[in-house]
Amino acid sequence: MPTIDLGLPTPSPTTPVRRPTRRIHVGDVPVGGGAPVSVQTMTTTNTANVDATLQQIAEITAAGCDIVRVAVPTQDDADALPAITAKSPIPVIADIHFQPRYVFQAIDAGCAAVRVNPGNIKKFDDKVKEIAAAAQAAGVPIRVGVNAGSLDPRLLAKHGKATPQALAESALWECSLFEEHGFTDLKIAVKHHDPLTMIAAYRLLAARCDYPLHLGVTEAGPAFQGSIKSAVAFGILLGEGIGDTIRVSLSAPPVEQVKAGNHILASLGLRPRKLEIVSCPGCGRLQVDIHKLAAQVEAAFDGFPHPLRIAVMGCVVNGPGEAREADLGVSSGNGKGQIFVRGEVVRTVPESKIVDALLEEALRLPSPTPVDEDPAS
């Protein structure tokens, strides 16, 4: 299917060079091996409530989610998996803790992958051979997901706490058990709430294996704090080429997690930008409520079908310069707004008409033209 040429700037020469890894497939989404970094989140519904879970999956898909994980803590949740996987528009990963029997049920239900947490599955090591055989037969990858809060007690005793070394050692140990049975369709996550510990753990993994890595600052916090912690950690690691899938683990709705993940990737040139608002922070020169105006512009263009960079500026000092770099722009003051289209002033409107004028000019922009898809992509 053809892709769309949206007239975006070519990637910056500083776009991170990806770490070479082996490739797995989570349903129809390639992970690792040079594939685009995928955005994941996890549903917050009761998985056994199939309708509510599918509704939330539809919402996060519309927000740009590539892969979704669902919790499977009970038998009712496991029983709901076939109906969910049959209707989900994106691949579904079953999140399994404590009960290894749910792993087999998830594979049989058509889940695209299964996440296991070795520290939370009793006698997990004894089940690896059976899990590997079932996953291999179904072509289902396994994510070994190590969390600081549920680290294998043996490693806690050895290291004293969830150090980067302990997290990496736990993950690599469990991977080695799968490798003993010839199973290598693995992805690794070693999450910690502290970004510096998390970064160090992933660097250790990147140096010691070629498995694709799922990045996450676990329990990152509320939306503001958690987004910053995640952006810092992901920015550092992705800037070093480390990371193949990401989840921004916020105490916020899954849609907000997905939006944050997409913004992080776009900021690094790892995902095409959609709506980007370039707006000034405010100073004593302003003659307009720039915070209110920027919020109004963002809300008005939410869901706009094509990528846009819009400069919302409050004075003539930086306004014209920023407008030259944007598709659309406004420089406001004295109750009026100069409307820019790709650096050229096209009209001046009253302050109350700025948002409407920007929408009108956006709709006048040339439609994107299809281009042939790169066969190597």
mmCIF file of C-alpha atoms in Angstrom:
data_model
loop_
_atom_site.group_PDB
_atom_site.id
_atom_site.type_symbol
_atom_site.label_atom_id
_atom_site.label_comp_id
_atom_site.label_asym_id
_atom_site.label_seq_id
_atom_site.Cartn_x
_atom_site.Cartn_y
_atom_site.Cartn_z
ATOM 1 C CA MET A 1 0.000 0.000 0.000
ATOM 2 C CA PRO A 2 1.397 3.442 -0.883
ATOM 3 C CA THR A 3 2.567 5.759 1.843
ATOM 4 C CA ILE A 4 1.797 9.466 1.872
ATOM 5 C CA ASP A 5 4.398 12.142 1.208
ATOM 6 C CA LEU A 6 3.481 14.804 3.760
ATOM 7 C CA GLY A 7 6.232 17.210 2.825
ATOM 8 C CA LEU A 8 7.968 16.780 6.172
ATOM 9 C CA PRO A 9 11.624 17.630 6.604
ATOM 10 C CA THR A 10 14.023 14.750 6.187
ATOM 11 C CA PRO A 11 15.244 13.198 9.458
ATOM 12 C CA SER A 12 17.951 15.106 11.238
ATOM 13 C CA PRO A 13 21.482 13.770 10.711
ATOM 14 C CA THR A 14 21.528 13.284 14.485
ATOM 15 C CA THR A 15 18.634 10.792 14.420
ATOM 16 C CA PRO A 16 19.882 7.927 16.640
ATOM 17 C CA VAL A 17 21.512 4.928 14.992
ATOM 18 C CA ARG A 18 19.664 1.866 16.220
ATOM 19 C CA ARG A 19 21.396 -0.924 18.108
ATOM 20 C CA PRO A 20 21.461 -4.103 15.994
ATOM 21 C CA THR A 21 19.203 -6.810 17.433
ATOM 22 C CA ARG A 22 17.524 -9.963 16.300
ATOM 23 C CA ARG A 23 13.962 -9.471 15.074
ATOM 24 C CA ILE A 24 10.767 -10.948 16.426
ATOM 25 C CA HIS A 25 7.165 -10.424 15.345
ATOM 26 C CA VAL A 26 4.399 -9.512 17.760
ATOM 27 C CA GLY A 27 1.479 -10.377 15.523
ATOM 28 C CA ASP A 28 2.000 -8.280 12.397
ATOM 29 C CA VAL A 29 4.273 -5.775 14.172
ATOM 30 C CA PRO A 30 8.018 -6.363 13.642
ATOM 31 C CA VAL A 31 10.121 -5.659 16.716
ATOM 32 C CA GLY A 32 13.892 -5.253 16.634
ATOM 33 C CA GLY A 33 16.191 -5.829 13.698
ATOM 34 C CA GLY A 34 15.853 -2.226 12.552
ATOM 35 C CA ALA A 35 12.047 -2.112 12.714
ATOM 36 C CA PRO A 36 10.478 1.168 13.884
ATOM 37 C CA VAL A 37 10.235 1.617 17.649
ATOM 38 C CA SER A 38 6.730 0.561 18.715
ATOM 39 C CA VAL A 39 4.502 2.273 21.275
ATOM 40 C CA GLN A 40 2.721 0.051 23.765
ATOM 41 C CA THR A 41 0.367 0.524 26.656
ATOM 42 C CA MET A 42 -1.749 -1.650 28.925
ATOM 43 C CA THR A 43 -5.500 -1.678 29.343
ATOM 44 C CA THR A 44 -6.913 -0.640 32.716
ATOM 45 C CA THR A 45 -10.224 -2.437 32.315
ATOM 46 C CA ASN A 46 -11.201 -5.724 33.875
ATOM 47 C CA THR A 47 -9.991 -8.012 31.087
ATOM 48 C CA ALA A 48 -12.949 -10.334 31.639
ATOM 49 C CA ASN A 49 -15.191 -7.434 30.555
ATOM 50 C CA VAL A 50 -14.642 -8.009 26.867
ATOM 51 C CA ASP A 51 -16.690 -5.071 25.595
ATOM 52 C CA ALA A 52 -15.010 -2.534 27.890
ATOM 53 C CA THR A 53 -11.567 -3.903 27.067
ATOM 54 C CA LEU A 54 -12.170 -3.761 23.312
ATOM 55 C CA GLN A 55 -13.525 -0.230 23.619
ATOM 56 C CA GLN A 56 -10.347 0.882 25.377
ATOM 57 C CA ILE A 57 -8.211 -0.903 22.790
ATOM 58 C CA ALA A 58 -10.071 0.996 20.058
ATOM 59 C CA GLU A 59 -9.349 4.299 21.818
ATOM 60 C CA ILE A 60 -5.623 3.661 22.216
ATOM 61 C CA THR A 61 -5.375 2.420 18.630
ATOM 62 C CA ALA A 62 -6.850 5.709 17.441
ATOM 63 C CA ALA A 63 -4.237 7.516 19.567
ATOM 64 C CA GLY A 64 -1.383 5.697 17.783
ATOM 65 C CA CYS A 65 -0.759 2.591 19.897
ATOM 66 C CA ASP A 66 0.941 -0.307 18.098
ATOM 67 C CA ILE A 67 0.689 -3.137 20.646
ATOM 68 C CA VAL A 68 -1.515 -3.570 23.722
ATOM 69 C CA ARG A 69 -0.984 -5.637 26.856
ATOM 70 C CA VAL A 70 -3.865 -6.998 28.933
ATOM 71 C CA ALA A 71 -3.662 -8.300 32.491
ATOM 72 C CA VAL A 72 -4.584 -11.937 33.086
ATOM 73 C CA PRO A 73 -4.735 -12.387 36.864
ATOM 74 C CA THR A 74 -7.780 -14.714 36.972
ATOM 75 C CA GLN A 75 -9.345 -17.599 35.131
ATOM 76 C CA ASP A 76 -12.172 -15.344 33.921
ATOM 77 C CA ASP A 77 -9.576 -13.053 32.323
ATOM 78 C CA ALA A 78 -7.887 -15.976 30.616
ATOM 79 C CA ASP A 79 -11.262 -17.189 29.336
ATOM 80 C CA ALA A 80 -11.911 -13.764 27.760
ATOM 81 C CA LEU A 81 -8.729 -13.764 25.687
ATOM 82 C CA PRO A 82 -10.088 -15.522 22.563
ATOM 83 C CA ALA A 83 -12.865 -12.941 22.132
ATOM 84 C CA ILE A 84 -10.433 -10.046 22.686
ATOM 85 C CA THR A 85 -7.731 -11.278 20.309
ATOM 86 C CA ALA A 86 -10.322 -12.018 17.627
ATOM 87 C CA LYS A 87 -11.568 -8.405 17.529
ATOM 88 C CA SER A 88 -8.583 -6.313 18.605
ATOM 89 C CA PRO A 89 -7.247 -4.117 15.770
ATOM 90 C CA ILE A 90 -3.715 -4.337 17.197
ATOM 91 C CA PRO A 91 -1.685 -7.267 18.568
ATOM 92 C CA VAL A 92 -2.529 -8.344 22.120
ATOM 93 C CA ILE A 93 0.072 -9.416 24.693
ATOM 94 C CA ALA A 94 -1.118 -11.408 27.699
ATOM 95 C CA ASP A 95 0.456 -10.275 30.966
ATOM 96 C CA ILE A 96 0.948 -13.339 33.167
ATOM 97 C CA HIS A 97 1.914 -13.416 36.833
ATOM 98 C CA PHE A 98 1.764 -16.223 39.409
ATOM 99 C CA GLN A 99 -0.078 -18.859 37.304
ATOM 100 C CA PRO A 100 1.912 -20.514 34.501
ATOM 101 C CA ARG A 101 -1.202 -22.316 33.242
ATOM 102 C CA TYR A 102 -2.496 -19.004 31.908
ATOM 103 C CA VAL A 103 0.541 -18.831 29.606
ATOM 104 C CA PHE A 104 -0.652 -21.891 27.719
ATOM 105 C CA GLN A 105 -4.206 -20.605 27.624
ATOM 106 C CA ALA A 106 -3.033 -17.251 26.242
ATOM 107 C CA ILE A 107 -1.074 -18.980 23.485
ATOM 108 C CA ASP A 108 -4.083 -21.101 22.567
ATOM 109 C CA ALA A 109 -6.293 -17.984 22.593
ATOM 110 C CA GLY A 110 -4.289 -16.374 19.809
ATOM 111 C CA CYS A 111 -2.352 -13.775 21.806
ATOM 112 C CA ALA A 112 0.452 -12.268 19.747
ATOM 113 C CA ALA A 113 2.923 -12.573 22.632
ATOM 114 C CA VAL A 114 3.047 -13.433 26.298
ATOM 115 C CA ARG A 115 4.768 -11.477 29.052
ATOM 116 C CA VAL A 116 6.078 -13.516 31.967
ATOM 117 C CA ASN A 117 7.601 -12.210 35.174
ATOM 118 C CA PRO A 118 9.973 -14.875 36.512
ATOM 119 C CA GLY A 119 10.009 -13.366 39.997
ATOM 120 C CA ASN A 120 6.257 -13.816 40.316
ATOM 121 C CA ILE A 121 5.764 -17.313 38.910
ATOM 122 C CA LYS A 122 6.252 -20.117 41.380
ATOM 123 C CA LYS A 123 8.575 -22.810 40.116
ATOM 124 C CA PHE A 124 8.821 -20.898 36.840
ATOM 125 C CA ASP A 125 12.110 -22.525 35.934
ATOM 126 C CA ASP A 126 10.407 -25.931 35.939
ATOM 127 C CA LYS A 127 7.845 -24.741 33.365
ATOM 128 C CA VAL A 128 10.238 -23.197 30.858
ATOM 129 C CA LYS A 129 10.523 -26.300 28.673
ATOM 130 C CA GLU A 130 6.754 -26.611 28.309
ATOM 131 C CA ILE A 131 6.273 -22.886 27.720
ATOM 132 C CA ALA A 132 9.053 -22.813 25.123
ATOM 133 C CA ALA A 133 7.566 -25.775 23.264
ATOM 134 C CA ALA A 134 4.065 -24.272 23.195
ATOM 135 C CA ALA A 135 5.299 -20.834 22.140
ATOM 136 C CA GLN A 136 7.576 -22.296 19.468
ATOM 137 C CA ALA A 137 4.765 -24.363 17.991
ATOM 138 C CA ALA A 138 2.451 -21.335 17.832
ATOM 139 C CA GLY A 139 5.083 -18.830 16.683
ATOM 140 C CA VAL A 140 4.441 -16.683 19.750
ATOM 141 C CA PRO A 141 7.316 -14.643 21.240
ATOM 142 C CA ILE A 142 7.861 -14.363 24.977
ATOM 143 C CA ARG A 143 8.689 -11.163 26.797
ATOM 144 C CA VAL A 144 10.768 -11.686 29.905
ATOM 145 C CA GLY A 145 9.627 -8.777 32.044
ATOM 146 C CA VAL A 146 11.643 -8.139 35.190
ATOM 147 C CA ASN A 147 10.352 -5.492 37.611
ATOM 148 C CA ALA A 148 12.271 -4.026 40.525
ATOM 149 C CA GLY A 149 9.269 -4.538 42.797
ATOM 150 C CA SER A 150 9.009 -8.249 42.045
ATOM 151 C CA LEU A 151 12.597 -9.335 41.577
ATOM 152 C CA ASP A 152 13.460 -12.995 42.022
ATOM 153 C CA PRO A 153 14.113 -13.476 45.786
ATOM 154 C CA ARG A 154 17.349 -15.297 45.010
ATOM 155 C CA LEU A 155 18.766 -12.225 43.304
ATOM 156 C CA LEU A 156 17.486 -9.896 45.994
ATOM 157 C CA ALA A 157 19.403 -11.965 48.509
ATOM 158 C CA LYS A 158 22.519 -11.910 46.348
ATOM 159 C CA HIS A 159 22.561 -8.174 45.497
ATOM 160 C CA GLY A 160 20.756 -6.751 48.506
ATOM 161 C CA LYS A 161 18.309 -4.725 46.404
ATOM 162 C CA ALA A 162 17.136 -4.243 42.829
ATOM 163 C CA THR A 163 20.423 -2.978 41.400
ATOM 164 C CA PRO A 164 21.033 -2.655 37.654
ATOM 165 C CA GLN A 165 23.192 -5.759 37.867
ATOM 166 C CA ALA A 166 20.436 -7.705 39.624
ATOM 167 C CA LEU A 167 17.812 -6.702 37.062
ATOM 168 C CA ALA A 168 20.023 -7.582 34.106
ATOM 169 C CA GLU A 169 21.176 -10.835 35.682
ATOM 170 C CA SER A 170 17.591 -11.924 36.330
ATOM 171 C CA ALA A 171 16.536 -11.299 32.749
ATOM 172 C CA LEU A 172 19.563 -12.961 31.177
ATOM 173 C CA TRP A 173 19.245 -15.980 33.473
ATOM 174 C CA GLU A 174 15.664 -16.581 32.422
ATOM 175 C CA CYS A 175 16.557 -16.076 28.775
ATOM 176 C CA SER A 176 19.281 -18.691 29.124
ATOM 177 C CA LEU A 177 16.697 -21.202 30.337
ATOM 178 C CA PHE A 178 14.664 -20.644 27.167
ATOM 179 C CA GLU A 179 17.840 -20.851 25.086
ATOM 180 C CA GLU A 180 18.571 -24.275 26.565
ATOM 181 C CA HIS A 181 15.416 -25.456 24.816
ATOM 182 C CA GLY A 182 16.228 -23.743 21.522
ATOM 183 C CA PHE A 183 13.773 -20.894 22.005
ATOM 184 C CA THR A 184 15.076 -17.408 21.203
ATOM 185 C CA ASP A 185 11.968 -15.426 20.172
ATOM 186 C CA LEU A 186 12.435 -13.274 23.246
ATOM 187 C CA LYS A 187 12.115 -9.635 24.211
ATOM 188 C CA ILE A 188 13.425 -8.268 27.503
ATOM 189 C CA ALA A 189 12.268 -5.545 29.877
ATOM 190 C CA VAL A 190 13.976 -4.585 33.141
ATOM 191 C CA LYS A 191 11.884 -1.836 34.688
ATOM 192 C CA HIS A 192 12.663 0.326 37.684
ATOM 193 C CA HIS A 193 11.005 3.471 39.061
ATOM 194 C CA ASP A 194 14.341 5.306 39.164
ATOM 195 C CA PRO A 195 15.443 6.453 35.688
ATOM 196 C CA LEU A 196 19.165 6.225 36.452
ATOM 197 C CA THR A 197 18.900 2.642 37.706
ATOM 198 C CA MET A 198 16.743 1.733 34.723
ATOM 199 C CA ILE A 199 19.189 3.322 32.267
ATOM 200 C CA ALA A 200 22.132 1.449 33.784
ATOM 201 C CA ALA A 201 20.251 -1.875 33.642
ATOM 202 C CA TYR A 202 19.393 -1.479 29.953
ATOM 203 C CA ARG A 203 22.955 -0.507 29.108
ATOM 204 C CA LEU A 204 24.122 -3.727 30.735
ATOM 205 C CA LEU A 205 21.621 -5.742 28.715
ATOM 206 C CA ALA A 206 22.518 -3.990 25.472
ATOM 207 C CA ALA A 207 26.170 -4.915 26.014
ATOM 208 C CA ARG A 208 25.432 -8.554 26.830
ATOM 209 C CA CYS A 209 22.748 -9.691 24.386
ATOM 210 C CA ASP A 210 21.133 -8.941 21.045
ATOM 211 C CA TYR A 211 17.528 -9.426 22.106
ATOM 212 C CA PRO A 212 15.098 -6.582 21.412
ATOM 213 C CA LEU A 213 14.466 -4.464 24.490
ATOM 214 C CA HIS A 214 11.214 -2.992 25.785
ATOM 215 C CA LEU A 215 11.814 0.279 27.636
ATOM 216 C CA GLY A 216 9.852 1.389 30.640
ATOM 217 C CA VAL A 217 10.234 3.413 33.818
ATOM 218 C CA THR A 218 7.824 1.401 35.935
ATOM 219 C CA GLU A 219 5.425 3.246 38.253
ATOM 220 C CA ALA A 220 6.733 6.475 36.722
ATOM 221 C CA GLY A 221 4.102 8.545 38.540
ATOM 222 C CA PRO A 222 1.366 11.045 37.661
ATOM 223 C CA ALA A 223 1.162 12.420 34.137
ATOM 224 C CA PHE A 224 3.488 15.407 34.555
ATOM 225 C CA GLN A 225 6.189 13.773 36.674
ATOM 226 C CA GLY A 226 5.990 10.408 34.934
ATOM 227 C CA SER A 227 6.202 11.889 31.451
ATOM 228 C CA ILE A 228 9.351 13.787 32.387
ATOM 229 C CA LYS A 229 11.008 10.753 34.001
ATOM 230 C CA SER A 230 10.129 8.586 31.021
ATOM 231 C CA ALA A 231 11.218 11.171 28.463
ATOM 232 C CA VAL A 232 14.591 11.587 30.178
ATOM 233 C CA ALA A 233 15.243 7.854 30.430
ATOM 234 C CA PHE A 234 13.953 6.999 26.967
ATOM 235 C CA GLY A 235 15.706 9.964 25.399
ATOM 236 C CA ILE A 236 19.064 8.869 26.786
ATOM 237 C CA LEU A 237 18.664 5.204 25.833
ATOM 238 C CA LEU A 238 17.046 5.744 22.440
ATOM 239 C CA GLY A 239 19.704 8.364 21.734
ATOM 240 C CA GLU A 240 22.238 5.576 22.235
ATOM 241 C CA GLY A 241 20.250 3.306 19.906
ATOM 242 C CA ILE A 242 18.901 1.178 22.778
ATOM 243 C CA GLY A 243 15.219 0.266 22.756
ATOM 244 C CA ASP A 244 12.758 -1.376 20.375
ATOM 245 C CA THR A 245 9.406 -0.856 22.089
ATOM 246 C CA ILE A 246 8.369 1.624 24.768
ATOM 247 C CA ARG A 247 5.619 2.168 27.322
ATOM 248 C CA VAL A 248 5.167 5.382 29.286
ATOM 249 C CA SER A 249 3.803 4.010 32.576
ATOM 250 C CA LEU A 250 1.765 6.931 33.896
ATOM 251 C CA SER A 251 -0.920 7.147 36.548
ATOM 252 C CA ALA A 252 -3.115 8.431 33.737
ATOM 253 C CA PRO A 253 -5.460 6.901 31.143
ATOM 254 C CA PRO A 254 -3.817 4.599 28.582
ATOM 255 C CA VAL A 255 -4.563 7.087 25.781
ATOM 256 C CA GLU A 256 -2.373 9.657 27.557
ATOM 257 C CA GLN A 257 0.415 7.087 27.874
ATOM 258 C CA VAL A 258 0.247 6.461 24.133
ATOM 259 C CA LYS A 259 0.273 10.176 23.295
ATOM 260 C CA ALA A 260 3.318 10.708 25.506
ATOM 261 C CA GLY A 261 5.128 7.788 23.880
ATOM 262 C CA ASN A 262 4.456 9.081 20.401
ATOM 263 C CA HIS A 263 5.648 12.568 21.315
ATOM 264 C CA ILE A 264 8.883 11.158 22.747
ATOM 265 C CA LEU A 265 9.604 9.176 19.578
ATOM 266 C CA ALA A 266 8.702 12.108 17.329
ATOM 267 C CA SER A 267 11.007 14.409 19.301
ATOM 268 C CA LEU A 268 13.882 12.021 18.562
ATOM 269 C CA GLY A 269 13.033 11.683 14.877
ATOM 270 C CA LEU A 270 12.013 8.051 15.417
ATOM 271 C CA ARG A 271 8.373 8.580 14.440
ATOM 272 C CA PRO A 272 6.745 11.055 12.028
ATOM 273 C CA ARG A 273 5.394 14.125 13.761
ATOM 274 C CA LYS A 274 1.672 14.769 13.759
ATOM 275 C CA LEU A 275 0.606 17.992 15.442
ATOM 276 C CA GLU A 276 3.477 20.046 16.847
ATOM 277 C CA ILE A 277 2.726 23.320 18.585
ATOM 278 C CA VAL A 278 5.700 25.679 18.802
ATOM 279 C CA SER A 279 4.658 28.305 21.352
ATOM 280 C CA CYS A 280 6.514 30.809 23.475
ATOM 281 C CA PRO A 281 6.604 30.455 27.279
ATOM 282 C CA GLY A 282 5.557 34.055 27.922
ATOM 283 C CA CYS A 283 7.330 37.186 29.075
ATOM 284 C CA GLY A 284 6.687 40.846 29.818
ATOM 285 C CA ARG A 285 6.448 41.697 26.105
ATOM 286 C CA LEU A 286 3.221 39.720 25.676
ATOM 287 C CA GLN A 287 -0.040 41.415 24.850
ATOM 288 C CA VAL A 288 -2.035 38.196 24.580
ATOM 289 C CA ASP A 289 -2.764 35.232 26.888
ATOM 290 C CA ILE A 290 -0.379 32.917 25.052
ATOM 291 C CA HIS A 291 -1.057 29.944 27.317
ATOM 292 C CA LYS A 292 -4.784 30.111 26.606
ATOM 293 C CA LEU A 293 -4.235 30.684 22.881
ATOM 294 C CA ALA A 294 -1.825 27.745 22.547
ATOM 295 C CA ALA A 295 -4.282 25.473 24.354
ATOM 296 C CA GLN A 296 -7.091 26.598 22.062
ATOM 297 C CA VAL A 297 -5.012 25.919 18.955
ATOM 298 C CA GLU A 298 -3.973 22.498 20.252
ATOM 299 C CA ALA A 299 -7.593 21.549 20.984
ATOM 300 C CA ALA A 300 -8.824 22.834 17.622
ATOM 301 C CA PHE A 301 -6.264 20.783 15.679
ATOM 302 C CA ASP A 302 -6.511 17.605 17.761
ATOM 303 C CA GLY A 303 -7.075 14.766 15.317
ATOM 304 C CA PHE A 304 -6.136 16.818 12.247
ATOM 305 C CA PRO A 305 -5.471 14.209 9.551
ATOM 306 C CA HIS A 306 -2.072 15.484 8.384
ATOM 307 C CA PRO A 307 1.120 16.428 10.252
ATOM 308 C CA LEU A 308 1.411 20.123 11.011
ATOM 309 C CA ARG A 309 3.868 22.373 12.791
ATOM 310 C CA ILE A 310 2.065 25.457 14.105
ATOM 311 C CA ALA A 311 3.900 28.414 15.666
ATOM 312 C CA VAL A 312 1.839 30.285 18.266
ATOM 313 C CA MET A 313 3.832 33.351 19.201
ATOM 314 C CA GLY A 314 3.022 36.315 21.384
ATOM 315 C CA CYS A 315 5.196 39.109 19.972
ATOM 316 C CA VAL A 316 7.270 40.162 16.991
ATOM 317 C CA VAL A 317 10.658 39.289 18.516
ATOM 318 C CA ASN A 318 10.623 35.566 17.750
ATOM 319 C CA GLY A 319 7.294 35.244 15.965
ATOM 320 C CA PRO A 320 8.369 35.824 12.344
ATOM 321 C CA GLY A 321 11.448 33.615 12.693
ATOM 322 C CA GLU A 322 9.502 30.723 14.183
ATOM 323 C CA ALA A 323 6.795 31.172 11.564
ATOM 324 C CA ARG A 324 9.340 30.591 8.806
ATOM 325 C CA GLU A 325 9.996 27.103 10.190
ATOM 326 C CA ALA A 326 6.308 26.217 10.608
ATOM 327 C CA ASP A 327 3.516 25.206 8.264
ATOM 328 C CA LEU A 328 1.234 27.746 9.940
ATOM 329 C CA GLY A 329 1.853 30.454 12.473
ATOM 330 C CA VAL A 330 0.457 33.435 14.295
ATOM 331 C CA SER A 331 2.235 36.382 15.855
ATOM 332 C CA SER A 332 -0.157 38.095 18.267
ATOM 333 C CA GLY A 333 -0.400 41.498 19.926
ATOM 334 C CA ASN A 334 -2.532 44.626 20.235
ATOM 335 C CA GLY A 335 -5.688 42.543 19.915
ATOM 336 C CA LYS A 336 -4.709 41.170 16.506
ATOM 337 C CA GLY A 337 -2.874 38.229 15.004
ATOM 338 C CA GLN A 338 -0.698 38.066 11.903
ATOM 339 C CA ILE A 339 -1.339 34.724 10.211
ATOM 340 C CA PHE A 340 1.637 33.063 8.519
ATOM 341 C CA VAL A 341 1.532 30.232 5.993
ATOM 342 C CA ARG A 342 4.956 28.663 5.534
ATOM 343 C CA GLY A 343 6.706 31.872 6.511
ATOM 344 C CA GLU A 344 4.598 34.329 4.543
ATOM 345 C CA VAL A 345 2.094 36.722 6.147
ATOM 346 C CA VAL A 346 -1.263 36.070 4.473
ATOM 347 C CA ARG A 347 -3.597 38.172 6.589
ATOM 348 C CA THR A 348 -4.211 39.907 9.898
ATOM 349 C CA VAL A 349 -7.276 39.013 11.961
ATOM 350 C CA PRO A 350 -8.794 40.053 15.306
ATOM 351 C CA GLU A 351 -7.530 38.057 18.275
ATOM 352 C CA SER A 352 -10.918 36.353 18.623
ATOM 353 C CA LYS A 353 -10.607 34.980 15.069
ATOM 354 C CA ILE A 354 -7.072 33.572 15.257
ATOM 355 C CA VAL A 355 -7.998 29.921 15.777
ATOM 356 C CA ASP A 356 -10.641 29.995 13.032
ATOM 357 C CA ALA A 357 -8.177 31.630 10.661
ATOM 358 C CA LEU A 358 -5.514 28.992 11.323
ATOM 359 C CA LEU A 359 -8.039 26.215 10.668
ATOM 360 C CA GLU A 360 -9.102 27.860 7.428
ATOM 361 C CA GLU A 361 -5.512 28.167 6.227
ATOM 362 C CA ALA A 362 -4.758 24.583 7.218
ATOM 363 C CA LEU A 363 -7.604 23.355 5.050
ATOM 364 C CA ARG A 364 -6.221 25.365 2.133
ATOM 365 C CA LEU A 365 -2.832 23.687 2.267
ATOM 366 C CA PRO A 366 -2.136 21.346 -0.671
ATOM 367 C CA SER A 367 -3.307 17.785 -0.131
ATOM 368 C CA PRO A 368 -0.577 15.204 0.462
ATOM 369 C CA THR A 369 0.381 13.166 -2.582
ATOM 370 C CA PRO A 370 0.957 9.393 -2.519
ATOM 371 C CA VAL A 371 4.476 8.094 -3.061
ATOM 372 C CA ASP A 372 5.599 4.524 -3.558
ATOM 373 C CA GLU A 373 6.483 2.722 -0.384
ATOM 374 C CA ASP A 374 10.142 1.938 0.124
ATOM 375 C CA PRO A 375 10.445 -1.780 -0.573
ATOM 376 C CA ALA A 376 13.129 -2.079 2.114
ATOM 377 C CA SER A 377 10.865 -0.656 4.837
#
